[in-house]
Every structure is written in C-alpha cells, then in structure tokens.
Short mmCIF file of C-alpha atoms in Angstrom, two decimals:
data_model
loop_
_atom_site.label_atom_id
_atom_site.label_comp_id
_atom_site.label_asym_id
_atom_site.label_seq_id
_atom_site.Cartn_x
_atom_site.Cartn_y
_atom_site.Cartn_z
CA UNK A 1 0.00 0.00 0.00
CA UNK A 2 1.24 3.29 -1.06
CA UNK A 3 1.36 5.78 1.26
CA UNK A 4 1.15 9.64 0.47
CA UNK A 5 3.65 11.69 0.35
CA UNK A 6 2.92 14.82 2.65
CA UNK A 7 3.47 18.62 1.37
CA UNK A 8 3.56 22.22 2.66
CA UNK A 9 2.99 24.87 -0.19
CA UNK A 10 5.01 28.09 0.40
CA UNK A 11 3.90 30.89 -1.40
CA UNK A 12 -0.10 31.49 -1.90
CA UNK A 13 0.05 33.33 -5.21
CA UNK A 14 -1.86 32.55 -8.82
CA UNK A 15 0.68 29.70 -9.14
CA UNK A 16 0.13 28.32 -6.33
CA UNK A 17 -3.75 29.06 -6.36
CA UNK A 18 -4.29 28.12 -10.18
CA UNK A 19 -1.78 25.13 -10.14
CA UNK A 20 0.11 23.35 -7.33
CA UNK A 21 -2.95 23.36 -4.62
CA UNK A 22 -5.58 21.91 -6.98
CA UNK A 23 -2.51 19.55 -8.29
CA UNK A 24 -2.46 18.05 -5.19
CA UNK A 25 -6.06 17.58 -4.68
CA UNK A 26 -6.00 15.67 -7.87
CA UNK A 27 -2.46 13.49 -7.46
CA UNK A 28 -2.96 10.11 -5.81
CA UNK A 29 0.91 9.95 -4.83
CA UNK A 30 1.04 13.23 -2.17
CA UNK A 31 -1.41 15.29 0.22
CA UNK A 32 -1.66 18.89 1.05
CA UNK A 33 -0.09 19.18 4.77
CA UNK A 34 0.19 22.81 5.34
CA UNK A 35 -0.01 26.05 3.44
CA UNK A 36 2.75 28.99 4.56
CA UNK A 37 2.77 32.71 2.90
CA UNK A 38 4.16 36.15 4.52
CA UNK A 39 0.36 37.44 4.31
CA UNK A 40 -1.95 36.03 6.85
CA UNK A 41 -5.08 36.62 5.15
CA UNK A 42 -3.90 34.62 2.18
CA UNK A 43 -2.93 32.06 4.62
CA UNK A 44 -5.86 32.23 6.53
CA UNK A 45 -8.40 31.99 3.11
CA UNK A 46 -6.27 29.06 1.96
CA UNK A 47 -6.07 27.05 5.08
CA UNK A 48 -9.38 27.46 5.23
CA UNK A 49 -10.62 26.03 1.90
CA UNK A 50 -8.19 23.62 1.82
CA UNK A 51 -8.57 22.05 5.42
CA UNK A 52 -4.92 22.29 6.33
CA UNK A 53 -3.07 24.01 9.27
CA UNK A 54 -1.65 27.51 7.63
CA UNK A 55 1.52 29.51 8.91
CA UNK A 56 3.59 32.29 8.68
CA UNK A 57 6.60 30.98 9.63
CA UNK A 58 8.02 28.11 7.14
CA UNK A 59 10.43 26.92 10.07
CA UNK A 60 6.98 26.62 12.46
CA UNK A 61 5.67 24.93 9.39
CA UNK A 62 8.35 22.34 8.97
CA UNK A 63 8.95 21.99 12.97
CA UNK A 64 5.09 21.19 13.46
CA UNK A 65 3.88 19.87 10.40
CA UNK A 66 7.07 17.93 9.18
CA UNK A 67 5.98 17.63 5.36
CA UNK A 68 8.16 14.96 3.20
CA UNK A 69 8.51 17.74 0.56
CA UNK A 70 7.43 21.58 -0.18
CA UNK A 71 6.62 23.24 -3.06
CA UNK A 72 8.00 26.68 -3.08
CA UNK A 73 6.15 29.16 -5.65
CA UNK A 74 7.45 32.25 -4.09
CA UNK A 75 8.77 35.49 -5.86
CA UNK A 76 12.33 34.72 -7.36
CA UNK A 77 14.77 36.25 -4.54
CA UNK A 78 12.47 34.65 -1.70
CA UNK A 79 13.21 31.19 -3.13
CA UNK A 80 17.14 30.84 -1.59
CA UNK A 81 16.00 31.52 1.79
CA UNK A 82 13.35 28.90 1.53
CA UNK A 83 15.25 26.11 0.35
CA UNK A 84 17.98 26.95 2.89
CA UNK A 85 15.37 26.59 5.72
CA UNK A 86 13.96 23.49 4.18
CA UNK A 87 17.61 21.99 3.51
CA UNK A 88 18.19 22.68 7.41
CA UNK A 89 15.46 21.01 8.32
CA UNK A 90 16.39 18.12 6.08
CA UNK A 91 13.02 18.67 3.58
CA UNK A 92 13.10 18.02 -0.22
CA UNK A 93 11.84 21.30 -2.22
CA UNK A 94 10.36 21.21 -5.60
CA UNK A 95 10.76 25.36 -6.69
CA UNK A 96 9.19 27.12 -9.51
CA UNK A 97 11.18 28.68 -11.76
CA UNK A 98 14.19 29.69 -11.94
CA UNK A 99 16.43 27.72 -10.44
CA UNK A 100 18.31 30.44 -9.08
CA UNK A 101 18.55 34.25 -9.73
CA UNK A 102 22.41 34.36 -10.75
CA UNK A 103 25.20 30.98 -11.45
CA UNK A 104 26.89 31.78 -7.94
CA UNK A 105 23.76 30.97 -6.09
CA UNK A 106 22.40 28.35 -8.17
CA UNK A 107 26.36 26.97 -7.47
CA UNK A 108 26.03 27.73 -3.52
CA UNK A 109 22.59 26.24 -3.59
CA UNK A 110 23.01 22.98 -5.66
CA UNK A 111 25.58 22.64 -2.53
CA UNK A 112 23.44 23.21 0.02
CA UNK A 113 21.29 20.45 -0.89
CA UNK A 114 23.69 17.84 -1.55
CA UNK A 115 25.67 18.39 1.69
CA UNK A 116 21.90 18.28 3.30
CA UNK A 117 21.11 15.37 1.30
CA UNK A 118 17.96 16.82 -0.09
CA UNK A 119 16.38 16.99 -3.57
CA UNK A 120 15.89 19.99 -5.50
CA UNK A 121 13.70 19.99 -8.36
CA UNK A 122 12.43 22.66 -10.15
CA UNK A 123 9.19 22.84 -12.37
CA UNK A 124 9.04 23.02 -16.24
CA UNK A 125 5.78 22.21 -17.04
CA UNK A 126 5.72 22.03 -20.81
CA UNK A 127 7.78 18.57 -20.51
CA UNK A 128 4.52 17.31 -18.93
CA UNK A 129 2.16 18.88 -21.65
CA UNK A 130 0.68 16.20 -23.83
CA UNK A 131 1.25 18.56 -26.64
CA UNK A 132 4.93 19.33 -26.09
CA UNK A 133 5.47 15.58 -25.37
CA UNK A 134 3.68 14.16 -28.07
CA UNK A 135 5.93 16.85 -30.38
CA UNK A 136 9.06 15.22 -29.41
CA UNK A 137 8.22 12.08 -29.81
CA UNK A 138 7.58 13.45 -33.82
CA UNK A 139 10.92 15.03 -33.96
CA UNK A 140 12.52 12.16 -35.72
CA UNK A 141 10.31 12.34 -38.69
CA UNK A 142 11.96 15.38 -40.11
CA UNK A 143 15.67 14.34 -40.18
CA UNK A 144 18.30 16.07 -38.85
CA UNK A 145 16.75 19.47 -37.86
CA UNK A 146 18.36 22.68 -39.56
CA UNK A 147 16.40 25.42 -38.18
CA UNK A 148 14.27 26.26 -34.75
CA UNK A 149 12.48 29.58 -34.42
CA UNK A 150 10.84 30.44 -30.92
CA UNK A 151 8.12 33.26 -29.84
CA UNK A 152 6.63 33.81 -26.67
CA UNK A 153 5.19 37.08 -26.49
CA UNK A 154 2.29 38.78 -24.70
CA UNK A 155 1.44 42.40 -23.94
CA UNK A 156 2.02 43.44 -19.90
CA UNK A 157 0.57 47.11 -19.16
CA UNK A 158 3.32 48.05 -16.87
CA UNK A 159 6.44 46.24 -17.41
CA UNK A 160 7.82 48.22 -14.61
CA UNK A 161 5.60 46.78 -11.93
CA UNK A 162 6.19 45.23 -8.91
CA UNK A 163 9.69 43.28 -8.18
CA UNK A 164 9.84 41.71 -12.00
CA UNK A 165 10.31 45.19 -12.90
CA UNK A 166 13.69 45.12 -10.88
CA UNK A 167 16.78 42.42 -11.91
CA UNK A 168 18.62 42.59 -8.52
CA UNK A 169 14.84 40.68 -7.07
CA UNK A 170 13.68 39.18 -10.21
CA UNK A 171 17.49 37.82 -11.93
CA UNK A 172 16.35 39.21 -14.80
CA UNK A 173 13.35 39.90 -17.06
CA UNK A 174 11.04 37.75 -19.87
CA UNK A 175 14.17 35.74 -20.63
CA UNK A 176 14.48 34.71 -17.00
CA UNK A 177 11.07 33.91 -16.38
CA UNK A 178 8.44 33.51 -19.06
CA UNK A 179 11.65 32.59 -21.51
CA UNK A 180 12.76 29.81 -19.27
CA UNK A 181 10.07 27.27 -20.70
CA UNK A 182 10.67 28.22 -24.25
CA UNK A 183 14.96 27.66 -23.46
CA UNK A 184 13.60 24.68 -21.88
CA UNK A 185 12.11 23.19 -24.41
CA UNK A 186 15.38 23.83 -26.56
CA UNK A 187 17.61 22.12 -24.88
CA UNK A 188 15.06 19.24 -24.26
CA UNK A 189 14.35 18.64 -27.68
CA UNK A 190 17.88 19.95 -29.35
CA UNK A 191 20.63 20.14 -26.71
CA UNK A 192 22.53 22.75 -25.14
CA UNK A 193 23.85 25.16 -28.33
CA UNK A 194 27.23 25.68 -29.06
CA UNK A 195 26.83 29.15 -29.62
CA UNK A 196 24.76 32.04 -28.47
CA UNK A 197 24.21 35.47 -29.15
CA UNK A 198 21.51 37.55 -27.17
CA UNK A 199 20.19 41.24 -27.02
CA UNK A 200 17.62 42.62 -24.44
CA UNK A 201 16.06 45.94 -24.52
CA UNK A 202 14.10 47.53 -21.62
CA UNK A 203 12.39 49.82 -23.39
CA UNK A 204 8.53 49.83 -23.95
CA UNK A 205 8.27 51.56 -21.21
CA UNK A 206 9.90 54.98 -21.51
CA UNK A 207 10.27 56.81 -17.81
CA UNK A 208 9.22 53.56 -15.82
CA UNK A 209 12.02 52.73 -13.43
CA UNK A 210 12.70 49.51 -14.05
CA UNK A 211 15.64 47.15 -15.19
CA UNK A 212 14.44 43.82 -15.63
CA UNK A 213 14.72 43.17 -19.92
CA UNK A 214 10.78 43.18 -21.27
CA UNK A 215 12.03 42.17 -24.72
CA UNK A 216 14.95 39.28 -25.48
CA UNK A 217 16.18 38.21 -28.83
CA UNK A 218 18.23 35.14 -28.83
CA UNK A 219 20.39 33.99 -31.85
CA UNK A 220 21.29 30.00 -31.29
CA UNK A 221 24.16 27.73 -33.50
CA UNK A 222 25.07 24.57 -33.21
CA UNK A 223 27.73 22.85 -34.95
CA UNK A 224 25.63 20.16 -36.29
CA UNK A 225 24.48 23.32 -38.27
CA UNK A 226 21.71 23.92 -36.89
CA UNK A 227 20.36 27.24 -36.36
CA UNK A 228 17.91 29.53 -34.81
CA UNK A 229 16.47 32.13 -32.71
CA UNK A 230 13.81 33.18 -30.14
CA UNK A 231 11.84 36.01 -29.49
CA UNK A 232 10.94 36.85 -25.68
CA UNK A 233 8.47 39.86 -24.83
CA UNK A 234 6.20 40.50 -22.30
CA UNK A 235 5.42 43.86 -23.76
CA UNK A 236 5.26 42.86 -27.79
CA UNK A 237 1.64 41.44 -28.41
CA UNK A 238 -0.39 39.46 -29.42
CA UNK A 239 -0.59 36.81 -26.83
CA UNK A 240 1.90 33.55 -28.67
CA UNK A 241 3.62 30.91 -27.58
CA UNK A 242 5.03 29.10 -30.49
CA UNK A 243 8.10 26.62 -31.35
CA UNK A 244 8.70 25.48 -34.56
CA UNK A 245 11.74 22.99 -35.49
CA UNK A 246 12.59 22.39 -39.19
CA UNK A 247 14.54 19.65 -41.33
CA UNK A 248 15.16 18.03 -44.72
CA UNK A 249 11.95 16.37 -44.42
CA UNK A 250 9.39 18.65 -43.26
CA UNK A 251 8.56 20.40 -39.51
CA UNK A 252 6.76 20.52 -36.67
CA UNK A 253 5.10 23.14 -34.90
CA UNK A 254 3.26 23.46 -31.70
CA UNK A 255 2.17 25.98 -29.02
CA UNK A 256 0.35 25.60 -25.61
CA UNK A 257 -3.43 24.58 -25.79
CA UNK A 258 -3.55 24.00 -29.96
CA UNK A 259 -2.91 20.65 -31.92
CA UNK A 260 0.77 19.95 -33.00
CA UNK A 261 0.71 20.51 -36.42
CA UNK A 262 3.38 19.47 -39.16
CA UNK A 263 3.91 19.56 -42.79
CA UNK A 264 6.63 17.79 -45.05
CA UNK A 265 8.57 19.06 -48.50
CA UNK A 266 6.34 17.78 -51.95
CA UNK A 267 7.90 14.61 -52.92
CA UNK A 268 9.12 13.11 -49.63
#
C-alpha cells in the first residue's frame, strides 16, 4: 500500500492558487499538509478552503507539520532563503522557476542540498504537456533538424511593476522567467547550443524605473548546423507561444493549448 507523500505549499500566489494546490487535490501519490505565505489573510483563506493548518513561519511549518517535501512558488529572490530553511530542516523542495537568480547561487545552492542530502527539483511544465510531449516524440520524422524559431510574447501594461520590474529581485526579465520554458524546451528537444548570441532591450516603457529586460532576442548555433532564434516579450503582443523545429523532411510546430501541427517538402 502506497502511502502519500505529505506537502507544505510556500507561497499562496496565482501559481500556487491556479496550479500546485488543486494539483495536489488531484495526485494520488502526495497530500496537502500545510499552506505557509508572509500574508496572513492569504494564509488564513487558503487554510481554510483547503482544510490544512496555515503559517507564517516556514520553520513553524516544517517543525510542526514535518511535510516529506514543499513546493515553493514564491517570488524569485524569496526562493534561496526557503530552500535553505527546508535543507536545514532536512526537507526536499520542488521550486518554480528559476532555479536560481544568478550561477553563484544556483552553485552555492546545488551545494546546500547535496551536503543536506535533499532533492531539488524545479518545475518546467511544458515537458509534462501532452502537446509538447507528443511533439518530441515526432521530432525524428523530419531528419536532422536545420532550423528552430521560438516566440513567446504577450502584452504586460506596466512592465515596470512590482519586483519583476527590478533584476537585482527578479534575476532578470522575460528571458528569465516567461523565456525559461521556451529555453527549456530547446535544450530538451535539441541540446545545449554551441553558440549564443543575445540582445535585451528595456524599453517599452519609456520613464518607468525599471531594469528587468521586457524584450529578449536570442540567436542560437550549433555545430551540427543547426540554427535559430527566439523572441521573448512581455510587452510585444499578441498573446503567442510558439516553437517550430525544421529539417530536410518537413517540420513541426506546436504551441500551448492547440494541436501539433506538421507539414513535409512535396515529394518526400
């Protein structure tokens, strides 16, 4: 008999809200324990739907509750404090994006948790879309692939507000956060490049203090001779989210929430 895995969700925002907490209603493997956020009205609402004790505190959490695991969908520069507090308490952590804000403390933190003995994982959902699965399973069909062009784009009023707007909290803009899936998918399906050349531009919104990139244009090469690029924006509209990987016998295509589609060259 299995029995379920037991797990405090830190950080009460739409992720959290939209994704992880009904997630675990559904999953047959693990139980909400505990809910934890820094605003006690949010933990309050949340603890009450969801029939679980709710804190302030994630070390009162993990003292009183002890969860197996916590999910941690917290604003990007709260996320090393939170897996230090679970890797003192000895508790694996599965983080939304990004890993890390910068390489020295995704370096210091891959540490921390293998000196603790604890997991890390961090979510990339698209490798559990059907969609995005299903496409590269279809990959093979068009021989060896000679060009990839990504766009994930949507419009954001105010690119300037709250901490995204600022690179010291955030680690960086749309290439950092909504751009991580789309690299993700790259280097899933293709491999790490061999060469990369990127501009970012913070710019749609003239006078706006901010410093976190709302535009990213990524040129990729690898020696295999492949080639690419993405686009990144969350201030360029309309609303895509779009990969499309070519070769000598035809390509595939495929966003979130439409049909992968393909076509191949006349005569193959």
């Amino acid at each position: 008999m299995n029995v379920l895995k037991r797990a405090g969700v830190v950080g009460l925002g739409a992720q959290a809200q939209n994704d992880h907490l009904p997630g675990l209603a559904d999953c047959q493997f693990a139980e909400l324990a505990a809910v934890c956020d820094t605003d006690p009205d949010q933990v309050a609402a949340q603890a009450e739907i969801h029939a679980v004790p709710g804190y302030t505190d994630l070390t009162a959490l993990l003292d009183q509750v002890k969860p197996d695991f916590v999910i941690a969908a917290v604003p990007h520069h709260a996320g090393r404090e939170v897996i230090a507090t679970c890797a003192a308490a000895g508790v694996h952590v599965m983080k939304e994006k990004p890993f890390a804000i910068n390489p020295a403390e995704a370096a210091e933190l891959a540490a921390l948790c293998a000196n603790a003995g604890i997991e890390l994982m961090v979510t990339v959902q698209r490798r559990f879309h059907p969609i995005y699965t299903a496409a590269f399973q279809l990959l093979e069909q068009i021989g060896q692939p000679y060009l990839v062009e990504g766009r994930y784009t949507f419009h954001c009023p105010d690119p300037a507000a709250g901490w995204r707007g600022q690179a010291q909290l955030a680690g960086g803009g749309a290439l950092a956060d909504m751009g991580y899936h789309l690299i993700d998918l790259v280097i899933w399906y293709l491999g790490l490049p061999d060469r990369v050349l990127a501009d970012i531009s913070a710019a749609a919104a003239p006078g706006s203090d901010y410093d976190a990139e709302d535009t990213a244009l990524v040129h990729l090469a690898y020696d295999s001779g492949l080639y690419g690029s993405l686009l990144v924006s969350r201030s360029a509209g309309p609303k895509t989210e779009q990969l499309t990987v070519t070769g000598p016998r035809g390509g595939r295509s495929w966003s979130s929430g439409a049909v992968c589609a393909a076509w191949t060259r006349p005569g193959i």
